[in-house]
Every structure is written in structure tokens, then in C-alpha cells.
């Protein structure tokens, strides 16, 4: 969140862009970018290496891999299969599991609210194996258990409490958590996947902070996978203002587009009604988008677990 104006993003790539626009170098942060023409996929790896870098980025230390795929909203099975394979590769980079290890996959969110239903839908499509007797010995692949714990309003319990209790009971070697995120740019909604090894704080993107699910709180490595499905009204207003000013020519660009980000949001905070500060919106095609992307994520996890990475 920036200032008091409800500007939120869960994406590390958007945090680093803030400094690029203001021509500020981020010490303690290493950035790599790669473009794959066949998939029209731009991948940005942000490694926050120091506490100073973490403070500047307002993110935990660790690695954040952002896959920007404009065609992720398109119903093309071959394309989504390719994205799943890339996701599996990145999971292998962040989670170094040997054979016969165990993973608990947790789908965070409220299945009754479409923009927040990504996690539970991924669990629905996941290939779980912990209940299969002798599966470890036969297949030689990690054992998978899965959980969609719901939200506090449904259970009366913190999601972190539920997950921690299950971790203590079944002792998995690693956690993979999936959640819907908030973006600062409307162009990234349903088109971006972020994978990180820093864990997650459920609900933080919309200001609804809950107990963290991290290696520190769980005692095992935690990989977080997220897709932005919502954007705040102030962020959307900034998108609209920038597009309008850019369309009016060079003079108008100087009025808003060239301002430092802090000034933009201070200006928006002055003109927007306070009731809009906490309002979030989602694209109208969210139902199909979330369903389609959930298959893509679950297939990527399935490929990673089974070792079918091509």
C-alpha cells in the first residue's frame, strides 16, 4: 500500500517499476528479464537480497518470478499447455525436492467469490496421491496432499492456523500455496503469474491482513503462486489518467505521466471520494478466466510433481 490512498499491489515486478519510472536505483535487488517469442511470454526475476532492498520494495527477501502472458485469457489449450510447462520449470528452480518427498498444496481464497476462487479451483484439478497406498514406492515421485481451507468468515479460524495444524499432523516437506492477487496495472489482470519462495500473507493485497504462511511460521519451505484478479479503484484511475494524458500529446503527458508515482497517487487521493479508496474491481470475463487459469496452474504443479517437464 502506498500512502493512505489504497494503492496496493502483490506483484514484485510492479514494485520495481515504481523505482524505474522515478529513475531510482534499488540497492540490494537483482533483476533479470527474458522474452520467449513462441509464447509471447515475458519473464522477470526479481531477487531481493538484502534487508535494505526488502524495505525499499516493501516485499520480503527472496526470489519473485513474474510470468507476463497477454494470451493467458485466450481459450487456447496448446498455449496454456506451454505456460504450464514453463511454470513447472520455475517450480523446479525454487523447490529442490528429491524423490519420495511430500508436498502439501493449499488453495487459499473463498470459492463463493469468483475473483477469489482461484486457489480452491486449482485444488479441484490437482492430482493428489497421499491416499494411494504404496504410491511412493511404485512411482518414486513426491506425495501430494491438498487443502482448500476457505476463509475466516466461513470457518472462524485463521487460514494460517488451519495450515499450521495440518503441517504439524502430516509433516510435509514443503508447502505450495495458491492465491488470487491484486495488481496495480489493469493490463496484468488475469495475464500474469507470480511465483515466489517467500510465502504469502492471505488477503494482504486487498488490505485484509491475516497470519503469514511462510517458512518462518510453518518450519518448511513455502512456495507461493498467484495471479492478479482484482485492481483497486485508485490504481484503475491512475491507468485511465495516464492513457488519457498520453492520448492528448506531449504537453498533456507532462501534466500527469511524468510525475513521480507518489505525486500521482497523492493527487488521486485528493480528488477521489474516500469511499472509493477501498473498492476493488475485476474484469467482466472473470468467471471463465479464473476457471481456465486454474487448469493451467494445476497442470503446471502436476507436471512438476510427476517430473514431466519437457
C-alpha positions as a LaTeX table, in Angstrom:
\begin{tabular}{lrrr}
\hline
Residue & $x$ (\AA) & $y$ (\AA) & $z$ (\AA) \\
\hline
Unk1 & 0.00 & 0.00 & 0.00 \\
Unk2 & 1.33 & 3.46 & $-0.90$ \\
Unk3 & 0.49 & 6.35 & 1.40 \\
Unk4 & $-3.13$ & 6.41 & 2.58 \\
Unk5 & $-4.81$ & 6.10 & $-0.78$ \\
Unk6 & $-5.40$ & 2.36 & $-1.07$ \\
Unk7 & $-2.78$ & 1.73 & $-3.79$ \\
Unk8 & $-1.92$ & $-1.94$ & $-3.47$ \\
Unk9 & $-0.02$ & $-4.50$ & $-5.46$ \\
Unk10 & 1.12 & $-8.03$ & $-4.68$ \\
Unk11 & 3.48 & $-8.09$ & $-7.67$ \\
Unk12 & 7.20 & $-7.55$ & $-7.12$ \\
Unk13 & 7.58 & $-6.55$ & $-10.76$ \\
Unk14 & 5.25 & $-3.59$ & $-10.17$ \\
Unk15 & 7.17 & $-2.55$ & $-7.08$ \\
Unk16 & 10.40 & $-2.39$ & $-9.06$ \\
Unk17 & 8.71 & $-0.46$ & $-11.88$ \\
Unk18 & 7.85 & 2.29 & $-9.43$ \\
Unk19 & 11.56 & 2.99 & $-8.95$ \\
Unk20 & 12.37 & 2.68 & $-12.66$ \\
Unk21 & 9.80 & 5.37 & $-13.53$ \\
Unk22 & 11.30 & 7.66 & $-10.89$ \\
Unk23 & 14.87 & 6.85 & $-12.07$ \\
Unk24 & 15.83 & 5.49 & $-8.65$ \\
Unk25 & 18.31 & 2.62 & $-8.27$ \\
Unk26 & 17.24 & $-0.15$ & $-5.88$ \\
Unk27 & 20.20 & $-1.37$ & $-3.87$ \\
Unk28 & 20.14 & $-4.99$ & $-2.82$ \\
Unk29 & 17.79 & $-6.02$ & $-5.64$ \\
Unk30 & 18.89 & $-8.00$ & $-8.73$ \\
Unk31 & 16.63 & $-8.13$ & $-11.78$ \\
Unk32 & 16.72 & $-10.39$ & $-14.85$ \\
Unk33 & 14.34 & $-10.37$ & $-17.81$ \\
Unk34 & 13.73 & $-12.91$ & $-20.56$ \\
Unk35 & 11.31 & $-12.90$ & $-23.50$ \\
Unk36 & 10.06 & $-16.08$ & $-25.20$ \\
Unk37 & 8.66 & $-15.19$ & $-28.61$ \\
Unk38 & 6.92 & $-18.53$ & $-29.18$ \\
Unk39 & 4.67 & $-17.96$ & $-26.16$ \\
Unk40 & 4.75 & $-14.16$ & $-26.24$ \\
Unk41 & 5.91 & $-14.54$ & $-22.64$ \\
Unk42 & 7.99 & $-12.03$ & $-20.73$ \\
Unk43 & 9.56 & $-13.37$ & $-17.53$ \\
Unk44 & 11.05 & $-11.09$ & $-14.89$ \\
Unk45 & 13.05 & $-12.50$ & $-11.99$ \\
Unk46 & 13.39 & $-10.13$ & $-9.03$ \\
Unk47 & 15.80 & $-11.25$ & $-6.31$ \\
Unk48 & 15.62 & $-9.19$ & $-3.14$ \\
Unk49 & 18.94 & $-9.91$ & $-1.50$ \\
Unk50 & 19.20 & $-7.50$ & 1.45 \\
Unk51 & 17.02 & $-6.04$ & 4.18 \\
Unk52 & 17.55 & $-2.63$ & 2.59 \\
Unk53 & 16.18 & $-3.93$ & $-0.70$ \\
Unk54 & 13.26 & $-5.57$ & 1.07 \\
Unk55 & 12.37 & $-2.30$ & 2.79 \\
Unk56 & 12.54 & $-0.35$ & $-0.46$ \\
Unk57 & 10.44 & $-2.89$ & $-2.37$ \\
Unk58 & 8.03 & $-3.43$ & 0.55 \\
Unk59 & 8.46 & $-7.17$ & $-0.04$ \\
Unk60 & 10.16 & $-9.97$ & 1.87 \\
Unk61 & 13.66 & $-11.10$ & 0.94 \\
Unk62 & 13.63 & $-13.86$ & $-1.65$ \\
Unk63 & 13.03 & $-14.63$ & $-5.31$ \\
Unk64 & 9.97 & $-13.47$ & $-7.26$ \\
Unk65 & 9.39 & $-14.84$ & $-10.77$ \\
Unk66 & 6.75 & $-12.98$ & $-12.78$ \\
Unk67 & 5.39 & $-14.53$ & $-15.99$ \\
Unk68 & 3.56 & $-11.94$ & $-18.10$ \\
Unk69 & 1.50 & $-13.74$ & $-20.71$ \\
Unk70 & $-1.00$ & $-11.49$ & $-22.57$ \\
Unk71 & $-2.68$ & $-14.55$ & $-24.15$ \\
Unk72 & $-3.39$ & $-16.19$ & $-20.80$ \\
Unk73 & $-7.00$ & $-15.01$ & $-21.13$ \\
Unk74 & $-7.37$ & $-16.71$ & $-24.55$ \\
Unk75 & $-9.00$ & $-20.20$ & $-24.64$ \\
Unk76 & $-6.09$ & $-21.86$ & $-26.47$ \\
Unk77 & $-5.25$ & $-25.26$ & $-24.97$ \\
Unk78 & $-1.85$ & $-25.53$ & $-26.68$ \\
Unk79 & $-0.85$ & $-22.11$ & $-25.40$ \\
Unk80 & $-1.93$ & $-22.88$ & $-21.83$ \\
Unk81 & $-0.09$ & $-26.20$ & $-22.01$ \\
Unk82 & 3.09 & $-24.29$ & $-22.87$ \\
Unk83 & 2.57 & $-21.91$ & $-19.94$ \\
Unk84 & 2.06 & $-24.90$ & $-17.63$ \\
Unk85 & 5.40 & $-26.33$ & $-18.73$ \\
Unk86 & 7.20 & $-23.05$ & $-18.03$ \\
Unk87 & 5.53 & $-22.87$ & $-14.62$ \\
Unk88 & 6.74 & $-26.39$ & $-13.84$ \\
Unk89 & 10.30 & $-25.35$ & $-14.75$ \\
Unk90 & 10.16 & $-22.39$ & $-12.36$ \\
Unk91 & 8.80 & $-24.53$ & $-9.55$ \\
Unk92 & 11.74 & $-26.87$ & $-10.04$ \\
Unk93 & 14.10 & $-23.88$ & $-9.79$ \\
Unk94 & 12.61 & $-22.74$ & $-6.48$ \\
Unk95 & 11.78 & $-26.08$ & $-4.85$ \\
Unk96 & 14.56 & $-28.67$ & $-4.90$ \\
Unk97 & 12.68 & $-31.80$ & $-3.92$ \\
Unk98 & 14.24 & $-35.22$ & $-4.11$ \\
Unk99 & 12.13 & $-38.23$ & $-4.97$ \\
Unk100 & 9.79 & $-39.68$ & $-2.35$ \\
Unk101 & 9.27 & $-36.34$ & $-0.66$ \\
Unk102 & 5.88 & $-34.91$ & 0.27 \\
Unk103 & 4.12 & $-31.67$ & $-0.66$ \\
Unk104 & 1.04 & $-30.02$ & 0.79 \\
Unk105 & $-0.72$ & $-27.78$ & $-1.76$ \\
Unk106 & $-3.07$ & $-25.17$ & $-0.26$ \\
Unk107 & $-5.63$ & $-23.26$ & $-2.31$ \\
Unk108 & $-6.34$ & $-20.02$ & $-0.48$ \\
Unk109 & $-9.46$ & $-17.94$ & $-1.00$ \\
Unk110 & $-13.23$ & $-18.02$ & $-0.97$ \\
Unk111 & $-14.70$ & $-20.39$ & $-3.55$ \\
Unk112 & $-18.02$ & $-18.47$ & $-3.36$ \\
Unk113 & $-16.45$ & $-15.24$ & $-4.69$ \\
Unk114 & $-15.21$ & $-15.70$ & $-8.25$ \\
Unk115 & $-12.15$ & $-13.39$ & $-8.22$ \\
Unk116 & $-11.03$ & $-15.11$ & $-5.01$ \\
Unk117 & $-11.80$ & $-18.68$ & $-6.09$ \\
Unk118 & $-8.53$ & $-19.37$ & $-7.94$ \\
Unk119 & $-6.90$ & $-21.36$ & $-5.12$ \\
Unk120 & $-9.84$ & $-23.70$ & $-4.44$ \\
Unk121 & $-10.28$ & $-24.31$ & $-8.19$ \\
Unk122 & $-6.61$ & $-25.28$ & $-8.56$ \\
Unk123 & $-7.03$ & $-27.82$ & $-5.75$ \\
Unk124 & $-10.08$ & $-29.25$ & $-7.53$ \\
Unk125 & $-7.96$ & $-30.05$ & $-10.60$ \\
Unk126 & $-4.89$ & $-31.29$ & $-8.75$ \\
Unk127 & $-3.64$ & $-34.88$ & $-8.86$ \\
Unk128 & $-3.40$ & $-35.86$ & $-5.17$ \\
Unk129 & $-1.66$ & $-39.06$ & $-4.18$ \\
Unk130 & $-1.19$ & $-39.25$ & $-0.40$ \\
Unk131 & $-4.18$ & $-41.58$ & $-0.03$ \\
Unk132 & $-2.79$ & $-44.12$ & $-2.50$ \\
Unk133 & $-1.09$ & $-46.96$ & $-0.62$ \\
Unk134 & 2.39 & $-47.73$ & $-1.83$ \\
Unk135 & 2.33 & $-44.91$ & $-4.37$ \\
Unk136 & 5.73 & $-43.64$ & $-3.25$ \\
Unk137 & 7.39 & $-46.96$ & $-3.79$ \\
Unk138 & 5.79 & $-47.60$ & $-7.18$ \\
Unk139 & 6.07 & $-44.22$ & $-8.80$ \\
Unk140 & 9.03 & $-42.69$ & $-6.99$ \\
Unk141 & 7.53 & $-39.17$ & $-7.11$ \\
Unk142 & 6.67 & $-36.72$ & $-4.33$ \\
Unk143 & 3.48 & $-37.47$ & $-2.41$ \\
Unk144 & 0.84 & $-34.75$ & $-2.76$ \\
Unk145 & $-1.84$ & $-33.74$ & $-0.28$ \\
Unk146 & $-4.19$ & $-30.83$ & $-0.95$ \\
Unk147 & $-6.38$ & $-28.48$ & 1.02 \\
Unk148 & $-8.80$ & $-25.61$ & 0.34 \\
Unk149 & $-9.32$ & $-24.22$ & 3.88 \\
Unk150 & $-11.75$ & $-21.42$ & 2.98 \\
Unk151 & $-11.61$ & $-18.03$ & 4.68 \\
Unk152 & $-12.00$ & $-16.87$ & 8.25 \\
Unk153 & $-15.58$ & $-15.69$ & 7.70 \\
Unk154 & $-16.50$ & $-19.28$ & 6.78 \\
Unk155 & $-14.51$ & $-21.19$ & 9.40 \\
Unk156 & $-13.93$ & $-18.80$ & 12.30 \\
Unk157 & $-10.27$ & $-19.73$ & 12.14 \\
Unk158 & $-7.23$ & $-18.05$ & 10.65 \\
Unk159 & $-6.13$ & $-19.82$ & 7.48 \\
Unk160 & $-2.60$ & $-19.86$ & 8.87 \\
Unk161 & $-3.83$ & $-21.69$ & 11.97 \\
Unk162 & $-5.52$ & $-24.38$ & 9.87 \\
Unk163 & $-2.48$ & $-24.88$ & 7.65 \\
Unk164 & $-0.08$ & $-24.92$ & 10.60 \\
Unk165 & $-2.17$ & $-27.58$ & 12.34 \\
Unk166 & $-2.16$ & $-29.82$ & 9.26 \\
Unk167 & 1.57 & $-29.30$ & 8.72 \\
Unk168 & 2.22 & $-30.45$ & 12.29 \\
Unk169 & $-0.01$ & $-33.50$ & 11.77 \\
Unk170 & 1.13 & $-34.84$ & 8.39 \\
Unk171 & 4.67 & $-33.36$ & 8.27 \\
Unk172 & 5.03 & $-32.41$ & 4.57 \\
Unk173 & 8.47 & $-31.46$ & 3.32 \\
Unk174 & 7.21 & $-28.34$ & 1.54 \\
Unk175 & 4.15 & $-26.15$ & 1.07 \\
Unk176 & 2.80 & $-24.74$ & $-2.20$ \\
Unk177 & 0.13 & $-22.08$ & $-1.68$ \\
Unk178 & $-2.05$ & $-20.59$ & $-4.43$ \\
Unk179 & $-3.91$ & $-17.32$ & $-4.07$ \\
Unk180 & $-5.58$ & $-14.56$ & $-6.07$ \\
Unk181 & $-3.62$ & $-11.29$ & $-6.02$ \\
Unk182 & $-4.15$ & $-7.58$ & $-6.55$ \\
Unk183 & $-2.37$ & $-5.72$ & $-9.35$ \\
Unk184 & $-1.59$ & $-2.04$ & $-9.86$ \\
Unk185 & $-1.94$ & $-2.22$ & $-13.65$ \\
Unk186 & $-5.14$ & $-3.34$ & $-15.33$ \\
Unk187 & $-3.04$ & $-4.83$ & $-18.17$ \\
Unk188 & $-1.80$ & $-7.53$ & $-15.79$ \\
Unk189 & $-5.19$ & $-8.76$ & $-14.60$ \\
Unk190 & $-5.62$ & $-12.47$ & $-15.47$ \\
Unk191 & $-2.48$ & $-12.23$ & $-17.64$ \\
Unk192 & 0.26 & $-12.63$ & $-15.05$ \\
Unk193 & 1.57 & $-15.42$ & $-12.83$ \\
Unk194 & 3.89 & $-14.73$ & $-9.91$ \\
Unk195 & 5.89 & $-17.50$ & $-8.23$ \\
Unk196 & 7.96 & $-16.78$ & $-5.14$ \\
Unk197 & 9.79 & $-18.59$ & $-2.35$ \\
Unk198 & 8.75 & $-16.05$ & 0.29 \\
Unk199 & 5.37 & $-17.46$ & 1.27 \\
Unk200 & 2.25 & $-15.34$ & 1.49 \\
Unk201 & 0.02 & $-13.27$ & 3.78 \\
Unk202 & $-3.58$ & $-14.19$ & 2.81 \\
Unk203 & $-5.72$ & $-11.16$ & 1.92 \\
Unk204 & $-2.86$ & $-8.65$ & 2.07 \\
Unk205 & $-3.45$ & $-7.42$ & $-1.48$ \\
Unk206 & $-6.87$ & $-6.06$ & $-0.54$ \\
Unk207 & $-5.82$ & $-4.83$ & 2.90 \\
Unk208 & $-7.29$ & $-7.81$ & 4.78 \\
Unk209 & $-4.15$ & $-8.98$ & 6.53 \\
Unk210 & $-4.07$ & $-12.45$ & 8.09 \\
Unk211 & $-1.39$ & $-14.64$ & 9.63 \\
Unk212 & 1.53 & $-15.23$ & 7.30 \\
Unk213 & 2.15 & $-18.61$ & 5.72 \\
Unk214 & 5.93 & $-18.57$ & 5.40 \\
Unk215 & 8.91 & $-20.78$ & 6.11 \\
Unk216 & 9.34 & $-18.92$ & 9.41 \\
Unk217 & 5.79 & $-19.68$ & 10.61 \\
Unk218 & 5.48 & $-23.19$ & 9.11 \\
Unk219 & 9.01 & $-24.51$ & 9.56 \\
Unk220 & 9.25 & $-25.81$ & 5.96 \\
Unk221 & 9.87 & $-24.17$ & 2.55 \\
Unk222 & 6.83 & $-22.31$ & 1.22 \\
Unk223 & 6.30 & $-21.55$ & $-2.48$ \\
Unk224 & 3.56 & $-19.07$ & $-3.36$ \\
Unk225 & 1.81 & $-18.97$ & $-6.74$ \\
Unk226 & $-0.56$ & $-16.13$ & $-7.52$ \\
Unk227 & $-2.50$ & $-14.47$ & $-10.33$ \\
Unk228 & $-3.84$ & $-10.89$ & $-10.06$ \\
Unk229 & $-7.61$ & $-10.90$ & $-10.49$ \\
Unk230 & $-8.53$ & $-7.52$ & $-8.94$ \\
Unk231 & $-7.39$ & $-3.89$ & $-9.08$ \\
Unk232 & $-8.15$ & $-1.03$ & $-6.71$ \\
Unk233 & $-10.13$ & 1.99 & $-7.93$ \\
Unk234 & $-7.20$ & 4.42 & $-7.31$ \\
Unk235 & $-4.91$ & 2.18 & $-9.39$ \\
Unk236 & $-7.50$ & 1.96 & $-12.16$ \\
Unk237 & $-7.96$ & 5.74 & $-12.03$ \\
Unk238 & $-4.21$ & 6.15 & $-12.49$ \\
Unk239 & $-4.32$ & 3.86 & $-15.53$ \\
Unk240 & $-7.13$ & 5.94 & $-17.04$ \\
Unk241 & $-5.41$ & 9.26 & $-16.33$ \\
Unk242 & $-2.15$ & 8.07 & $-17.90$ \\
Unk243 & $-3.94$ & 6.76 & $-21.00$ \\
Unk244 & $-5.91$ & 9.99 & $-21.39$ \\
Unk245 & $-2.90$ & 12.28 & $-20.97$ \\
Unk246 & $-0.78$ & 10.17 & $-23.35$ \\
Unk247 & $-3.53$ & 10.38 & $-25.98$ \\
Unk248 & $-3.56$ & 14.18 & $-25.83$ \\
Unk249 & 0.05 & 14.69 & $-26.90$ \\
Unk250 & 3.37 & 15.69 & $-25.39$ \\
Unk251 & 2.10 & 18.66 & $-23.41$ \\
Unk252 & $-0.52$ & 16.66 & $-21.55$ \\
Unk253 & 1.93 & 13.87 & $-20.81$ \\
Unk254 & 3.98 & 16.33 & $-18.78$ \\
Unk255 & 0.95 & 17.12 & $-16.64$ \\
Unk256 & 0.46 & 13.63 & $-15.20$ \\
Unk257 & 2.51 & 10.86 & $-16.85$ \\
Unk258 & 5.88 & 12.36 & $-15.93$ \\
Unk259 & 5.01 & 12.88 & $-12.26$ \\
Unk260 & 6.68 & 10.65 & $-9.65$ \\
Unk261 & 4.34 & 7.87 & $-8.63$ \\
Unk262 & 3.92 & 9.24 & $-5.12$ \\
Unk263 & 2.65 & 12.55 & $-6.52$ \\
Unk264 & 0.21 & 10.78 & $-8.85$ \\
Unk265 & $-1.42$ & 8.90 & $-6.03$ \\
Unk266 & $-1.42$ & 11.91 & $-3.72$ \\
Unk267 & $-3.29$ & 13.80 & $-6.45$ \\
Unk268 & $-5.76$ & 10.93 & $-6.88$ \\
Unk269 & $-6.23$ & 10.77 & $-3.13$ \\
Unk270 & $-7.22$ & 14.42 & $-3.16$ \\
Unk271 & $-9.86$ & 14.11 & $-5.90$ \\
Unk272 & $-11.33$ & 10.65 & $-5.26$ \\
Unk273 & $-14.15$ & 10.13 & $-2.80$ \\
Unk274 & $-12.82$ & 8.37 & 0.30 \\
Unk275 & $-15.39$ & 5.58 & $-0.15$ \\
Unk276 & $-13.60$ & 4.59 & $-3.36$ \\
Unk277 & $-10.23$ & 4.07 & $-1.72$ \\
Unk278 & $-11.05$ & 0.56 & $-0.53$ \\
Unk279 & $-13.08$ & $-0.50$ & $-3.59$ \\
Unk280 & $-11.71$ & $-3.23$ & $-5.89$ \\
Unk281 & $-12.97$ & $-4.27$ & $-9.32$ \\
Unk282 & $-12.44$ & $-7.27$ & $-11.58$ \\
Unk283 & $-12.87$ & $-7.87$ & $-15.36$ \\
Unk284 & $-16.31$ & $-8.96$ & $-16.56$ \\
Unk285 & $-14.92$ & $-12.21$ & $-18.04$ \\
Unk286 & $-13.56$ & $-13.25$ & $-14.62$ \\
Unk287 & $-15.64$ & $-16.46$ & $-14.42$ \\
Unk288 & $-14.11$ & $-18.07$ & $-17.50$ \\
Unk289 & $-10.67$ & $-16.55$ & $-16.88$ \\
Unk290 & $-10.31$ & $-17.94$ & $-13.36$ \\
Unk291 & $-11.59$ & $-21.36$ & $-14.41$ \\
Unk292 & $-9.19$ & $-21.53$ & $-17.37$ \\
Unk293 & $-6.15$ & $-20.27$ & $-15.44$ \\
Unk294 & $-6.83$ & $-22.68$ & $-12.58$ \\
Unk295 & $-6.39$ & $-25.58$ & $-15.02$ \\
Unk296 & $-3.12$ & $-24.04$ & $-16.24$ \\
Unk297 & $-1.74$ & $-23.74$ & $-12.70$ \\
Unk298 & $-2.85$ & $-27.21$ & $-11.61$ \\
Unk299 & $-1.33$ & $-28.77$ & $-14.72$ \\
Unk300 & 1.95 & $-26.95$ & $-14.05$ \\
Unk301 & 2.03 & $-28.30$ & $-10.50$ \\
Unk302 & 1.07 & $-31.80$ & $-11.70$ \\
Unk303 & 3.91 & $-31.75$ & $-14.25$ \\
Unk304 & 6.39 & $-30.56$ & $-11.63$ \\
Unk305 & 5.39 & $-33.28$ & $-9.18$ \\
Unk306 & 5.41 & $-36.05$ & $-11.77$ \\
Unk307 & 8.70 & $-34.87$ & $-13.25$ \\
Unk308 & 7.10 & $-34.45$ & $-16.69$ \\
Unk309 & 8.94 & $-31.25$ & $-17.52$ \\
Unk310 & 9.74 & $-31.06$ & $-21.21$ \\
\hline
\end{tabular}
